Short mmCIF file of C-alpha atoms in Angstrom, two decimals:
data_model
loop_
_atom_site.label_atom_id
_atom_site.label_comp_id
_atom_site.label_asym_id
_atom_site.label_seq_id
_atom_site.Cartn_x
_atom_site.Cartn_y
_atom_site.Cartn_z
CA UNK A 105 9.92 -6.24 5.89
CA UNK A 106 7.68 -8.86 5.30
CA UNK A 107 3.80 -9.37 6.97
CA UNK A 108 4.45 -12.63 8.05
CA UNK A 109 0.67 -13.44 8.62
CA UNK A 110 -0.27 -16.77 7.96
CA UNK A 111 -3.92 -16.27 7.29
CA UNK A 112 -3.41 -12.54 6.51
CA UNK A 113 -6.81 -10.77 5.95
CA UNK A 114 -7.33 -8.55 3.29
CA UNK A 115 -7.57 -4.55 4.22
CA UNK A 116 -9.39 -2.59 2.05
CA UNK A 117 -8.15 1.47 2.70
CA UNK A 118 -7.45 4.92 1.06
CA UNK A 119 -9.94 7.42 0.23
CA UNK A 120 -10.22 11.07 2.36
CA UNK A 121 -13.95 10.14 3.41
CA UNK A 122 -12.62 9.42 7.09
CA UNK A 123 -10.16 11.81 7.06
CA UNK A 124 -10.16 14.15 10.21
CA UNK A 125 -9.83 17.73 8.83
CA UNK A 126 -9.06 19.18 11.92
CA UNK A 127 -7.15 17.67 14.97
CA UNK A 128 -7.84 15.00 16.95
CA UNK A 129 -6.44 12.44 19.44
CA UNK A 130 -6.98 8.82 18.61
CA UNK A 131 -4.68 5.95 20.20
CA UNK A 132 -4.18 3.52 17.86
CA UNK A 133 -4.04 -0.21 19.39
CA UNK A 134 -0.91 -2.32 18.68
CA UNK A 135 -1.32 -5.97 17.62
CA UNK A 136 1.43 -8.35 18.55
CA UNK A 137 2.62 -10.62 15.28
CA UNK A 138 5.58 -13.01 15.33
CA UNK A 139 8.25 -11.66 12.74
CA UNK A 140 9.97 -14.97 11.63
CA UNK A 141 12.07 -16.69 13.97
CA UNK A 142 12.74 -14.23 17.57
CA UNK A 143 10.81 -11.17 16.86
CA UNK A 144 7.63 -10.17 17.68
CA UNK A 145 6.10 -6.90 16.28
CA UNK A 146 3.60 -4.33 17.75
CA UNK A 147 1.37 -3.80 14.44
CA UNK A 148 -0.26 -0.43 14.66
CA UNK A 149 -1.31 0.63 11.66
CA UNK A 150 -3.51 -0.71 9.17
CA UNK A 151 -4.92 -0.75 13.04
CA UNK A 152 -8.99 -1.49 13.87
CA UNK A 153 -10.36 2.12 12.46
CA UNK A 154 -7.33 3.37 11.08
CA UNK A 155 -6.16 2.16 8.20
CA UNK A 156 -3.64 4.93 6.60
CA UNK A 157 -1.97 8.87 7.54
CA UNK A 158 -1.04 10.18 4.23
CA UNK A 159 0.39 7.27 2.12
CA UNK A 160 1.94 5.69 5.10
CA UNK A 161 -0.04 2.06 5.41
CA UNK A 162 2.17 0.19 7.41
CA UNK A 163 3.70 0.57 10.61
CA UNK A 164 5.67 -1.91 13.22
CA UNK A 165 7.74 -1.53 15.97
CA UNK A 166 9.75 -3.45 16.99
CA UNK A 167 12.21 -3.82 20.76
CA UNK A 168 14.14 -2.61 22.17
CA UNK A 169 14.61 -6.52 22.58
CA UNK A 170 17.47 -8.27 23.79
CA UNK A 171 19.04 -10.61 21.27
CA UNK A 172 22.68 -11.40 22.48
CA UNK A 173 22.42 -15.13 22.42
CA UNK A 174 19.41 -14.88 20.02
CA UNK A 175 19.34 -14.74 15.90
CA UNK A 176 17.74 -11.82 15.91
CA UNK A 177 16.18 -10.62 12.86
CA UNK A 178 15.34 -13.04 10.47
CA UNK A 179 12.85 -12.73 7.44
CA UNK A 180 13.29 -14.47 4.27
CA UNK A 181 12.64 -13.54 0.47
CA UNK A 182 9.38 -12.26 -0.02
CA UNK A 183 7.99 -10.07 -2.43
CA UNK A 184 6.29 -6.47 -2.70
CA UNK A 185 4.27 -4.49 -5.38
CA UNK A 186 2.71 -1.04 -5.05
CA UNK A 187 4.56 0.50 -2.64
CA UNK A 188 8.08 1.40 -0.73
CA UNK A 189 9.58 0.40 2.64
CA UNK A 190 11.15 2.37 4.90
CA UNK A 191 13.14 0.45 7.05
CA UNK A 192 14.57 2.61 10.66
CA UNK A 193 16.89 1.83 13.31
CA UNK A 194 17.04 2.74 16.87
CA UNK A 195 19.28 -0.10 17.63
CA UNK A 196 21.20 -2.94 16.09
CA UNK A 197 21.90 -4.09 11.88
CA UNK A 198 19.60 -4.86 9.47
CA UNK A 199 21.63 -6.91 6.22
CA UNK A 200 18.87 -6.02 3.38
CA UNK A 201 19.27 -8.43 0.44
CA UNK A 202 17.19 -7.82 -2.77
CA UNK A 203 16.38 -8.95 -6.33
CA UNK A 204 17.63 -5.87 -7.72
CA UNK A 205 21.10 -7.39 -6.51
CA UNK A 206 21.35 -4.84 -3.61
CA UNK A 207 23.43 -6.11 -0.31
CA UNK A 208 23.22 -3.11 2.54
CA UNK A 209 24.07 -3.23 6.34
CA UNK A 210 21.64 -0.65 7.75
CA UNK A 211 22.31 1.01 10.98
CA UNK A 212 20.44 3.21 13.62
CA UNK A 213 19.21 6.10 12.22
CA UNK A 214 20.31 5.36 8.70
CA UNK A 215 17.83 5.28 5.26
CA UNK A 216 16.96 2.23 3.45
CA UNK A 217 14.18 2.91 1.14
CA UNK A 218 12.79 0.24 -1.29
CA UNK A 219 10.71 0.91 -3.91
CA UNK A 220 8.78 -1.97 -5.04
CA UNK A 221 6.72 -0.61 -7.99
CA UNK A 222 5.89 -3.28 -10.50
CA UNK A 223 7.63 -5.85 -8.62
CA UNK A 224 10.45 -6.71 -5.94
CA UNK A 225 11.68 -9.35 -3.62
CA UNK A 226 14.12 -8.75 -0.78
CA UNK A 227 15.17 -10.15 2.67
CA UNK A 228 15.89 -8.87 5.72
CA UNK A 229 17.98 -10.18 8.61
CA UNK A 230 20.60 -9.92 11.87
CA UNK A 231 23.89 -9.72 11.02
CA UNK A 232 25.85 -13.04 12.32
CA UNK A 233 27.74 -10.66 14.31
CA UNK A 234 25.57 -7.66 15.57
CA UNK A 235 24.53 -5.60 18.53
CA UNK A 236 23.29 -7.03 21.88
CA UNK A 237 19.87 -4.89 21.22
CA UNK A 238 17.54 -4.79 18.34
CA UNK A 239 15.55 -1.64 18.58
CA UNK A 240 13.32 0.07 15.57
CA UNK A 241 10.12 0.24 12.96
CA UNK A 242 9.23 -0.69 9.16
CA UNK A 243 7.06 1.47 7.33
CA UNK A 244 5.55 1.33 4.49
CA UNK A 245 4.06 4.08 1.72
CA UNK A 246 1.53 3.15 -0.81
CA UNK A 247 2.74 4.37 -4.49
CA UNK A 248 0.16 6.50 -6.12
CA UNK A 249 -1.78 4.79 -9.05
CA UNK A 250 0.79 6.64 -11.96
CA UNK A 251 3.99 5.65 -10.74
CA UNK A 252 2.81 1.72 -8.52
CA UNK A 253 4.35 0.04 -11.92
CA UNK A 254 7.90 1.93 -11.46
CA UNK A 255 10.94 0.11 -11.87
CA UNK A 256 12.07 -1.40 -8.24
CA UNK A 257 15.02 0.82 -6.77
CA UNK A 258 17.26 0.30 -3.77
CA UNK A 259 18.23 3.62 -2.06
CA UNK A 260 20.38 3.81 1.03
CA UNK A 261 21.86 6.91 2.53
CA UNK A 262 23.73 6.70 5.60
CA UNK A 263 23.70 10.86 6.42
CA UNK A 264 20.16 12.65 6.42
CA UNK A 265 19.33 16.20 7.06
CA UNK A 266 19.05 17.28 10.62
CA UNK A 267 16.55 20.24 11.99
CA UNK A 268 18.07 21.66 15.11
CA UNK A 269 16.03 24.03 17.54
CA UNK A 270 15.92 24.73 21.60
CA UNK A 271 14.72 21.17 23.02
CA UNK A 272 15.18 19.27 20.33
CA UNK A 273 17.12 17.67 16.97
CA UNK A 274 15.29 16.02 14.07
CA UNK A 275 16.27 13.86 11.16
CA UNK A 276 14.44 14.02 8.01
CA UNK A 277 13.22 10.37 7.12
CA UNK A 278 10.93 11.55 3.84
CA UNK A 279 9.89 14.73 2.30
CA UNK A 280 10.61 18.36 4.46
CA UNK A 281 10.65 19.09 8.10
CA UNK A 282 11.13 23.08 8.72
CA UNK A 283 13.36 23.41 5.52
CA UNK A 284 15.13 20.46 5.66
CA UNK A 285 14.49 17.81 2.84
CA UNK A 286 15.62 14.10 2.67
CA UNK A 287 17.16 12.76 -0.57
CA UNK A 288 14.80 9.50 -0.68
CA UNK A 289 12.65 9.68 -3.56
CA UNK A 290 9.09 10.27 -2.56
CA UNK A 291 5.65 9.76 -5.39
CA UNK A 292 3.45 12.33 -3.02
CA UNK A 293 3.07 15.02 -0.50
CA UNK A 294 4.65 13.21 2.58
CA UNK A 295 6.86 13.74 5.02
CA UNK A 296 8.70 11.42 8.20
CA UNK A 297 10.87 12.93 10.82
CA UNK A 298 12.79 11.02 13.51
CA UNK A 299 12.42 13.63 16.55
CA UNK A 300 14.83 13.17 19.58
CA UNK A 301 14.19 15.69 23.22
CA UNK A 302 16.22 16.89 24.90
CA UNK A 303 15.60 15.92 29.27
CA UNK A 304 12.64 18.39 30.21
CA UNK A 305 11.89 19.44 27.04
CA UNK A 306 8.76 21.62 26.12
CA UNK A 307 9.01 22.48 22.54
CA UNK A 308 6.68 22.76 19.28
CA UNK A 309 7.08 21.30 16.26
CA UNK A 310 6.12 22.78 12.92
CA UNK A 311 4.03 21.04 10.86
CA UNK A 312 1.70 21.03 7.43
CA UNK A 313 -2.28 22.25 8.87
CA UNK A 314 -3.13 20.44 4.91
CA UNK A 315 -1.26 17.30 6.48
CA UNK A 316 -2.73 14.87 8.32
CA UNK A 317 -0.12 13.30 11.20
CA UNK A 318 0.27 10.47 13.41
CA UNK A 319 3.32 9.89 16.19
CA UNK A 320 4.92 7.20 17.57
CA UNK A 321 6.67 7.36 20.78
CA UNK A 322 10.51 5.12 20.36
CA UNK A 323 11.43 5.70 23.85
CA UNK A 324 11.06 7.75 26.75
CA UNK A 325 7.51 8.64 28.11
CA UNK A 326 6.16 11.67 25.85
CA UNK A 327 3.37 13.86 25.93
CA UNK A 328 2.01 15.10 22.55
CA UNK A 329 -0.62 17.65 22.48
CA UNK A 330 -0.97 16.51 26.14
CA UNK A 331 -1.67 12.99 25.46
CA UNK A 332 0.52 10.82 27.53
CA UNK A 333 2.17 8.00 25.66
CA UNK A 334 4.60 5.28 26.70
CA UNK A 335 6.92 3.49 24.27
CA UNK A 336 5.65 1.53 21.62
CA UNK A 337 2.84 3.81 21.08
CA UNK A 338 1.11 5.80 17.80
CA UNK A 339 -1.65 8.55 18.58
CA UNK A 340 -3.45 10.03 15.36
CA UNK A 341 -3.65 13.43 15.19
CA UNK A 342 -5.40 14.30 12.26
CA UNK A 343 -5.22 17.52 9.95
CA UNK A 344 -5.31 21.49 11.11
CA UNK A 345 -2.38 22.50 13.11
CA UNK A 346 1.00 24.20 12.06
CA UNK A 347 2.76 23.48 15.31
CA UNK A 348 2.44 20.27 17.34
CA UNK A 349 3.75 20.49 21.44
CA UNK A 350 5.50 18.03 23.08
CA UNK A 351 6.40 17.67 26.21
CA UNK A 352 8.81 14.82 28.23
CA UNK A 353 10.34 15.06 31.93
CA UNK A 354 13.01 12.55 30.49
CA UNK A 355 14.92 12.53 27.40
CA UNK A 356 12.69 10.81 24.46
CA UNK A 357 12.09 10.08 20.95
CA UNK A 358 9.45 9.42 18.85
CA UNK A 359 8.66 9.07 14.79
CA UNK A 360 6.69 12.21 13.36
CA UNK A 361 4.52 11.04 10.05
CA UNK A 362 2.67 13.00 7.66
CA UNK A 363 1.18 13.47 4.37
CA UNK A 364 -1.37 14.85 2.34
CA UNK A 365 -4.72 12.47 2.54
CA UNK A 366 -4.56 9.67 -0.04
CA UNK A 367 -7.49 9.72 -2.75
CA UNK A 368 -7.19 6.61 -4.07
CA UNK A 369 -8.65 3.74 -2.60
CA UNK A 370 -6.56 0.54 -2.11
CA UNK A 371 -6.80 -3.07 -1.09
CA UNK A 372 -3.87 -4.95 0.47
CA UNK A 373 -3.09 -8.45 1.28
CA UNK A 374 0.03 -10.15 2.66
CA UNK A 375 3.10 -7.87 1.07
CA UNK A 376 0.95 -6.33 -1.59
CA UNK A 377 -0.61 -3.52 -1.83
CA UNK A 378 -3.08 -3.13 -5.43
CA UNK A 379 -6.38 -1.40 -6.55
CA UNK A 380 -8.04 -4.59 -7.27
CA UNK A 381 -8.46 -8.23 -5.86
CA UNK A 382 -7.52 -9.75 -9.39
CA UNK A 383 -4.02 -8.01 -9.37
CA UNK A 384 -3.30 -9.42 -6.00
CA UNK A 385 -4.50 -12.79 -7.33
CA UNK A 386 -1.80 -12.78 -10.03
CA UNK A 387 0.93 -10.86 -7.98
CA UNK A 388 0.76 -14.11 -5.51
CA UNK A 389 0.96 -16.37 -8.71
CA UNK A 390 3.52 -15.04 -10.07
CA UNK A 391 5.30 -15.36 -6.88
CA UNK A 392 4.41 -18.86 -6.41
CA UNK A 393 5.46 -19.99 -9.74
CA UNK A 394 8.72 -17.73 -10.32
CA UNK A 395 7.72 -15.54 -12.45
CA UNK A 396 8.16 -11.14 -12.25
CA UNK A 397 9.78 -11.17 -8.86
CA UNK A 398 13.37 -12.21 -9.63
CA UNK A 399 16.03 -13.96 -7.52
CA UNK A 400 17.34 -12.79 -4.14
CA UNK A 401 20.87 -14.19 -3.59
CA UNK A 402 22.83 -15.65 -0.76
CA UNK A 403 20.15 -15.72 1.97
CA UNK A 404 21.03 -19.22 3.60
CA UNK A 405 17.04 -20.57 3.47
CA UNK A 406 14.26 -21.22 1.89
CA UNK A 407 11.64 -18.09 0.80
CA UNK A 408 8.82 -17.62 1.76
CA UNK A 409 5.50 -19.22 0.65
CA UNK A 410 2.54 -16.98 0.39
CA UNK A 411 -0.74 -17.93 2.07
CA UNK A 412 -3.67 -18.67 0.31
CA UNK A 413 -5.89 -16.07 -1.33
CA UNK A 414 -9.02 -15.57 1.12
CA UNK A 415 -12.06 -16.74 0.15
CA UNK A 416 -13.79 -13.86 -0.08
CA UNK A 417 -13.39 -11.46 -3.13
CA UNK A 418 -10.90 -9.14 -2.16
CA UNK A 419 -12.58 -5.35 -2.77
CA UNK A 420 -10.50 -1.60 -2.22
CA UNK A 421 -12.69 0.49 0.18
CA UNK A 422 -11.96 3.68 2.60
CA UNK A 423 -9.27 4.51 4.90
CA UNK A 424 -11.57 3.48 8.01
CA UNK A 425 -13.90 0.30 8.69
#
């Protein structure tokens, strides 16, 4: 998925200086951003203090939103570099298209996992025909300075592993959850677990105390670590627990992420995510003129243009501002 910014501002992140070694509660605020044509996103993370939990450095959510008479989806080609997308489904189709030549219907609660690396360009839409409701969240993990020039991959997998205990089932987005490890290829200590409750649950989840975690709530009205949280919502947690309690009077869901701290420091602008502000100068070049990203087929439109570069030198910094 694309940030669809026009006048996207550079966010300079990474770094453990701000990292909480020991839990904490901090809501992160969502920012509403049109998504192309009929969606509009709740951006919480890079967020206004936060910036990253592990290598995740991306996060929108998206519906449940209503698009029976509506297009639904649509982003055009746009391109990536130093880092993969997780795209997941609560509701509805997602038809991924890529340079790589990759065509995949995704569905709720299915893997698609792209791996930029050096370079990638891909689209994302609504089927023609799809489902009245459009429910779910695009994530993305920054690639570790040895392997951010990788080859671009395409991985889909439509059955992931599933933790089952009293209250509550799991399904293994990234990395390990109790045991249970997903297939898609990960570059560092990480780890993202779609949990679903059971009604009047009061269970506790085991997790990494070396991780650091956020949540975010996909439906039902949670309480985590006995913070409240309606739909739509991401609370930080920080590092130093092995369990984590939650709590709903109704049947819920929410999106467990993880991951060691991430050293390196970053910079990102638009769909690119570098060490330096002269790599993300020639990444949008490149793009502009043709060159490195390659071709994504049969998407009826035109792809996108980038913005212009800020004028301001663009400059990686910590996970915080």
């Amino acid at each position: 998925m694309s940030n669809l910014d026009v006048r996207p501002k550079p966010v300079q992140t990474g770094g453990r200086d701000e990292v909480s070694a020991r839990p904490v509660h901090e809501l992160l605020p969502p920012r509403r951003v049109p998504l192309g044509e009929s969606t509009v996103v709740r951006r919480l993370l890079p967020s206004l203090g936060r910036r990253m939990v592990g290598a995740w450095c991306f996060v929108d959510h998206y519906g449940p939103d209503d698009i029976t008479d509506e297009p639904g989806m649509q982003v055009p080609p746009h391109p990536h570099i130093g880092l993969q997308t997780v795209s997941w489904l609560h509701g509805g189709e997602v038809l991924h298209r890529d340079s790589l030549g990759s065509l995949q219907t995704i569905r709720p609660k299915q893997l698609g996992l792209m791996t930029a690396g050096r370079a990638i360009a891909h689209s994302e839409e609504s089927p023609r025909a799809h489902s009245p409701i459009l429910h779910g969240a695009q994530l993305w993990v920054a690639l570790p300075d040895g392997h951010r020039h990788t080859d671009p991959k395409w991985e889909f997998y439509a059955d992931l592993p599933v933790v089952t205990a009293p209250g509550f089932t799991a399904k293994v987005l990234l990395g390990e959850l109790d045991g249970a490890a997903s297939p898609g290829t990960t570059f560092t200590p990480i780890m993202g677990a779609d949990i679903t409750l059971d009604d009047a649950a009061d269970v506790r989840v085991p997790v990494d105390p070396d991780f650091e975690y956020a949540a975010l709530t996909m439906s039902g009205r949670l309480e985590i670590d006995n913070e409240r949280l309606e739909p739509g919502s991401m609370l930080y947690l920080g590092c130093g627990r092995r369990e984590l309690r939650v709590r709903g009077d109704e049947p819920g869901s929410f999106v467990l992420l993880g991951g060691e701290p991430f050293e390196e420091k970053l910079v990102m602008w638009w769909n690119f995510v570098a060490r330096a502000g002269e790599e993300i100068a020639q990444a949008r070049e490149d793009w502009m003129t043709g060159d490195r990203f390659g071709t994504v087929e049969g998407y009826h439109g035109d792809r996108l243009a980038a913005p212009a570069m800020p004028p301001t030198r663009l400059k990686p910094r910590g996970r915080t501002r």
